Backbone as a chain_set.jsonl record, in Angstrom:
{"seq": "XXXXXXXXXXXXXXXXXXXXXXXXXXXXXXXXXXXXXXXXXXXXXXXXXXXXXXXXXXXXXXXXXXXXXXXXXXXXXXXXXXXXXXXXXXXXXXXXXXXX", "coords": {"N": [[19.929, -23.904, -113.895], [23.395, -23.109, -114.401], [26.107, -24.302, -116.423], [29.318, -25.401, -115.23], [32.674, -24.58, -115.687], [35.58, -26.102, -114.884], [38.881, -25.426, -114.285], [42.376, -25.966, -114.196], [45.676, -24.883, -113.912], [49.04, -25.97, -113.981], [52.265, -27.087, -112.738], [54.72, -29.672, -112.806], [56.67, -31.734, -110.591], [58.354, -33.357, -112.015], [58.987, -31.947, -114.274], [58.91, -30.833, -117.742], [57.761, -32.394, -120.769], [58.697, -35.18, -120.747], [58.991, -38.764, -120.187], [57.872, -39.451, -117.616], [56.23, -37.276, -117.015], [54.469, -37.348, -119.228], [53.227, -39.795, -118.694], [51.89, -39.15, -116.295], [50.04, -37.228, -117.259], [48.538, -38.801, -119.038], [47.438, -40.836, -117.367], [45.982, -39.197, -115.675], [44.084, -38.137, -117.458], [42.703, -40.51, -118.154], [41.684, -41.414, -115.634], [40.292, -39.176, -114.47], [38.509, -38.241, -116.464], [36.76, -40.344, -116.629], [35.118, -40.223, -114.451], [31.804, -40.01, -113.336], [29.74, -37.418, -114.612], [31.708, -35.718, -115.499], [32.439, -33.739, -118.22], [33.697, -32.98, -121.468], [36.532, -33.218, -120.987], [39.797, -31.995, -121.086], [43.276, -31.79, -121.886], [45.99, -29.607, -121.634], [48.933, -28.003, -122.954], [51.025, -25.493, -121.923], [51.94, -22.618, -123.775], [52.425, -19.95, -123.725], [54.556, -17.281, -122.818], [53.798, -15.653, -120.829], [52.731, -16.965, -118.722], [53.486, -18.92, -115.923], [52.971, -21.594, -115.485], [52.99, -25.024, -116.626], [51.171, -26.91, -117.72], [47.675, -27.732, -118.293], [44.358, -28.591, -117.183], [41.009, -28.952, -118.202], [37.532, -29.075, -117.681], [34.007, -29.701, -117.893], [31.008, -29.295, -116.027], [27.607, -30.141, -115.595], [26.154, -28.808, -113.645], [26.165, -27.394, -110.287], [25.699, -29.536, -108.546], [26.676, -31.759, -109.977], [29.357, -31.036, -110.097], [30.045, -31.006, -107.366], [29.621, -33.717, -106.78], [31.658, -34.87, -108.306], [33.953, -33.815, -106.995], [33.758, -35.165, -104.572], [33.841, -37.791, -105.287], [35.089, -41.12, -104.974], [37.224, -41.904, -106.712], [38.303, -39.461, -107.532], [39.053, -38.356, -105.045], [41.016, -40.218, -104.229], [42.823, -39.898, -106.364], [43.687, -37.219, -105.969], [45.007, -37.461, -103.476], [46.979, -39.486, -103.94], [48.222, -38.966, -106.418], [48.039, -36.188, -107.366], [48.884, -34.574, -105.117], [51.451, -35.557, -104.773], [52.819, -35.346, -107.192], [52.446, -32.835, -108.388], [53.897, -29.688, -108.461], [53.109, -27.039, -108.162], [50.111, -25.057, -108.481], [47.197, -23.481, -109.979], [43.817, -22.946, -109.564], [40.632, -22.564, -111.101], [37.189, -21.874, -111.236], [34.437, -21.452, -113.22], [31.253, -20.116, -114.018], [29.458, -20.871, -116.851], [28.451, -18.512, -119.074], [25.436, -17.954, -120.741]], "CA": [[21.311, -23.797, -113.429], [24.391, -22.957, -115.455], [27.248, -25.218, -116.426], [30.538, -24.936, -114.581], [33.948, -25.003, -116.263], [36.63, -26.245, -113.873], [40.179, -25.415, -114.935], [43.542, -25.875, -113.332], [46.976, -24.848, -114.568], [49.959, -26.555, -113.008], [53.6, -27.576, -113.106], [55.027, -30.953, -112.16], [58.028, -31.929, -110.078], [59.133, -34.057, -113.042], [59.315, -31.035, -115.371], [58.118, -30.873, -118.964], [58.136, -33.167, -121.951], [59.473, -36.38, -120.466], [58.095, -39.91, -120.017], [57.14, -39.414, -116.348], [55.186, -36.268, -117.169], [53.473, -37.872, -120.17], [52.473, -40.828, -117.977], [50.988, -38.45, -115.387], [48.963, -36.627, -118.04], [47.694, -39.871, -119.585], [46.685, -41.442, -116.263], [45.023, -38.183, -115.235], [43.002, -38.117, -118.448], [41.929, -41.746, -118.036], [40.98, -41.513, -114.362], [39.376, -38.073, -114.198], [37.468, -38.176, -117.489], [35.834, -41.456, -116.424], [34.244, -39.961, -113.306], [30.484, -39.557, -113.793], [29.482, -35.98, -114.561], [32.771, -34.971, -116.181], [32.221, -33.549, -119.656], [34.691, -32.198, -122.211], [37.832, -33.205, -120.311], [40.874, -31.664, -122.009], [44.615, -31.581, -121.343], [46.665, -28.558, -122.392], [50.336, -27.67, -122.707], [51.191, -24.043, -121.945], [52.9, -22.112, -124.759], [52.622, -18.524, -123.511], [55.612, -16.885, -121.884], [53.159, -14.821, -119.812], [52.21, -17.839, -117.676], [54.564, -19.744, -115.372], [52.57, -22.994, -115.362], [53.347, -25.802, -117.812], [50.075, -27.714, -118.258], [46.356, -27.398, -117.799], [43.21, -29.469, -117.371], [39.729, -28.259, -118.244], [36.383, -29.967, -117.773], [32.73, -29.029, -117.696], [29.988, -29.994, -115.246], [26.277, -29.637, -115.929], [25.675, -27.917, -112.597], [26.905, -27.474, -109.029], [25.565, -30.889, -107.994], [27.612, -32.626, -110.697], [30.704, -30.644, -109.669], [30.224, -31.494, -105.998], [29.741, -35.178, -106.844], [33.012, -35.124, -108.809], [34.927, -33.525, -105.934], [33.633, -36.154, -103.506], [33.897, -39.146, -105.848], [36.268, -41.845, -104.463], [38.338, -41.892, -107.673], [38.909, -38.132, -107.45], [39.699, -38.225, -103.737], [42.232, -41.032, -104.282], [43.716, -39.248, -107.319], [44.28, -36.052, -105.319], [45.928, -37.894, -102.424], [48.082, -40.333, -104.411], [48.902, -38.449, -107.604], [48.139, -34.734, -107.418], [49.695, -34.025, -104.024], [52.832, -36.036, -104.847], [53.436, -35.057, -108.494], [52.272, -31.435, -108.802], [54.723, -28.789, -107.647], [52.314, -25.851, -107.864], [48.948, -24.99, -109.366], [46.162, -22.483, -109.782], [42.522, -23.505, -109.934], [39.583, -21.579, -111.343], [35.897, -22.443, -111.561], [33.639, -20.397, -113.824], [29.938, -20.43, -114.539], [29.413, -20.581, -118.276], [27.377, -17.575, -119.41], [24.705, -18.342, -121.955]], "C": [[22.261, -23.721, -114.618], [25.494, -23.992, -115.315], [28.445, -24.565, -115.751], [31.742, -25.47, -115.343], [34.982, -24.952, -115.151], [37.956, -26.336, -114.614], [41.278, -25.335, -113.888], [44.78, -25.824, -114.214], [47.995, -25.271, -113.525], [51.319, -26.85, -113.615], [53.869, -28.822, -112.276], [56.461, -30.979, -111.638], [58.925, -32.54, -111.148], [59.505, -33.162, -114.218], [58.405, -31.229, -116.568], [58.68, -31.893, -119.95], [59.09, -34.319, -121.665], [58.504, -37.524, -120.188], [57.289, -39.896, -118.711], [55.978, -38.42, -116.429], [54.094, -36.759, -118.109], [52.622, -38.956, -119.524], [51.473, -40.19, -117.014], [49.789, -37.882, -116.14], [48.003, -37.684, -118.578], [46.838, -40.511, -118.502], [45.627, -40.465, -115.752], [43.822, -38.148, -116.165], [42.104, -39.346, -118.272], [41.087, -41.768, -116.765], [39.928, -40.421, -114.194], [38.23, -37.999, -115.206], [36.41, -39.26, -117.301], [34.88, -41.24, -115.25], [32.908, -39.443, -113.821], [30.3, -38.05, -113.607], [30.528, -35.135, -115.249], [32.467, -34.937, -117.675], [33.387, -32.744, -120.224], [36.04, -32.109, -121.489], [38.921, -32.972, -121.358], [42.173, -31.455, -121.239], [45.321, -30.579, -122.247], [48.13, -28.442, -121.998], [50.479, -26.167, -122.902], [52.247, -23.637, -122.985], [53.194, -20.625, -124.565], [53.753, -18.266, -122.517], [55.056, -16.019, -120.763], [52.655, -15.64, -118.624], [53.317, -18.774, -117.219], [54.205, -21.218, -115.23], [52.784, -23.719, -116.686], [52.18, -26.502, -118.494], [48.745, -27.238, -117.699], [45.359, -28.512, -118.056], [41.985, -28.573, -117.408], [38.637, -29.312, -118.368], [35.128, -29.171, -117.466], [31.815, -29.932, -116.891], [28.649, -29.348, -115.536], [25.779, -28.607, -114.924], [26.498, -28.124, -111.326], [26.838, -28.87, -108.416], [26.536, -31.855, -108.663], [29.047, -32.325, -110.286], [31.006, -31.146, -108.259], [30.4, -33.018, -105.968], [31.127, -35.585, -107.333], [34.046, -34.932, -107.696], [34.918, -34.578, -104.839], [33.727, -37.591, -103.99], [35.175, -39.842, -105.361], [37.461, -41.848, -105.413], [39.047, -40.536, -107.616], [39.661, -37.954, -106.137], [41.02, -38.997, -103.716], [43.268, -40.397, -105.219], [44.432, -38.066, -106.661], [45.327, -36.487, -104.299], [47.172, -38.591, -102.981], [48.857, -39.759, -105.595], [49.145, -36.946, -107.517], [49.091, -34.193, -106.359], [51.157, -34.454, -104.093], [53.555, -35.61, -106.121], [53.419, -33.583, -108.89], [53.07, -30.529, -107.873], [53.983, -27.512, -107.272], [51.175, -25.78, -108.874], [48.083, -23.785, -109.052], [44.869, -23.058, -110.344], [41.521, -22.377, -110.135], [38.312, -22.315, -111.767], [34.988, -21.316, -112.028], [32.278, -20.919, -114.237], [29.914, -19.994, -115.983], [28.201, -19.7, -118.556], [26.719, -18.0, -120.717], [24.153, -17.136, -122.637]], "O": [[21.956, -24.214, -115.704], [25.77, -24.488, -114.222], [28.565, -23.34, -115.709], [31.828, -26.667, -115.616], [35.229, -23.903, -114.555], [38.144, -27.207, -115.464], [41.12, -24.714, -112.837], [44.924, -26.617, -115.145], [47.847, -24.975, -112.339], [51.495, -26.859, -114.833], [53.317, -28.998, -111.19], [57.347, -30.323, -112.186], [60.125, -32.268, -111.182], [60.273, -33.583, -115.084], [57.284, -31.721, -116.443], [59.871, -32.205, -119.965], [60.159, -34.418, -122.267], [57.316, -37.284, -119.975], [56.125, -40.297, -118.712], [54.875, -38.705, -115.962], [52.91, -36.601, -117.812], [51.419, -39.029, -119.777], [50.33, -40.64, -116.925], [48.649, -38.041, -115.704], [46.789, -37.482, -118.572], [45.639, -40.708, -118.698], [44.508, -40.866, -115.434], [42.677, -38.132, -115.713], [40.88, -39.222, -118.246], [39.904, -42.105, -116.813], [38.792, -40.709, -113.815], [37.094, -37.72, -114.825], [35.281, -39.108, -117.768], [33.931, -42.005, -115.079], [32.876, -38.536, -114.653], [30.662, -37.49, -112.573], [30.283, -33.968, -115.555], [32.265, -35.974, -118.308], [33.984, -31.924, -119.526], [36.62, -31.027, -121.396], [38.97, -33.655, -122.381], [42.169, -31.005, -120.093], [45.26, -30.685, -123.472], [48.515, -28.741, -120.867], [50.091, -25.635, -123.941], [53.316, -24.243, -123.06], [54.119, -20.097, -125.18], [53.879, -18.955, -121.505], [55.787, -15.684, -119.831], [52.201, -15.074, -117.629], [54.014, -19.36, -118.047], [55.071, -22.021, -114.882], [52.762, -23.097, -117.748], [52.19, -26.674, -119.713], [48.695, -26.447, -116.757], [45.489, -29.276, -119.013], [41.933, -27.552, -116.721], [38.796, -30.31, -119.07], [35.184, -28.104, -116.856], [31.829, -31.154, -117.037], [28.57, -28.131, -115.703], [25.079, -27.659, -115.282], [27.42, -28.94, -111.303], [27.815, -29.337, -107.829], [27.153, -32.68, -107.989], [29.861, -33.237, -110.141], [32.096, -31.652, -107.994], [31.228, -33.539, -105.221], [31.706, -36.545, -106.825], [34.906, -35.787, -107.485], [35.957, -34.857, -104.239], [33.695, -38.518, -103.18], [36.238, -39.22, -105.335], [38.604, -41.799, -104.957], [40.276, -40.485, -107.651], [40.786, -37.453, -106.128], [42.031, -38.483, -103.237], [44.456, -40.364, -104.898], [45.649, -37.932, -106.785], [46.424, -35.93, -104.267], [48.289, -38.316, -102.542], [50.043, -40.05, -105.748], [50.283, -36.481, -107.582], [50.007, -33.435, -106.677], [52.019, -33.782, -103.528], [54.783, -35.523, -106.129], [54.281, -33.132, -109.644], [52.933, -30.598, -106.652], [54.198, -26.962, -106.192], [51.249, -26.351, -109.962], [48.216, -23.154, -108.003], [44.837, -23.587, -111.455], [41.556, -21.366, -109.433], [38.36, -23.258, -112.557], [34.792, -20.336, -111.31], [32.16, -22.033, -114.747], [30.305, -18.872, -116.307], [27.063, -20.098, -118.304], [27.398, -18.362, -121.677], [23.506, -17.257, -123.677]]}, "num_chains": 1, "name": "protein.A"}
């Protein structure tokens, strides 16, 4: 099986470069990176004028089973309900199989 890179670009209701946004990014990093199966968790700030989103997350999963376990993990489910759905104004998600 091939690894999966899960990426999401997004903007927040709180805007960019402020304490509320920085807190969201830090808590996201702490909670999501700690879920079993998450590898190479990274947080990005958008700098291109060609993209309307402000931030991005990227992470790698060893295989589909690890990705499915992440999506169903109680910490992820709670994060989506309590943080993502209330703080994120819009997003785009992409999941890619890493070619070897």
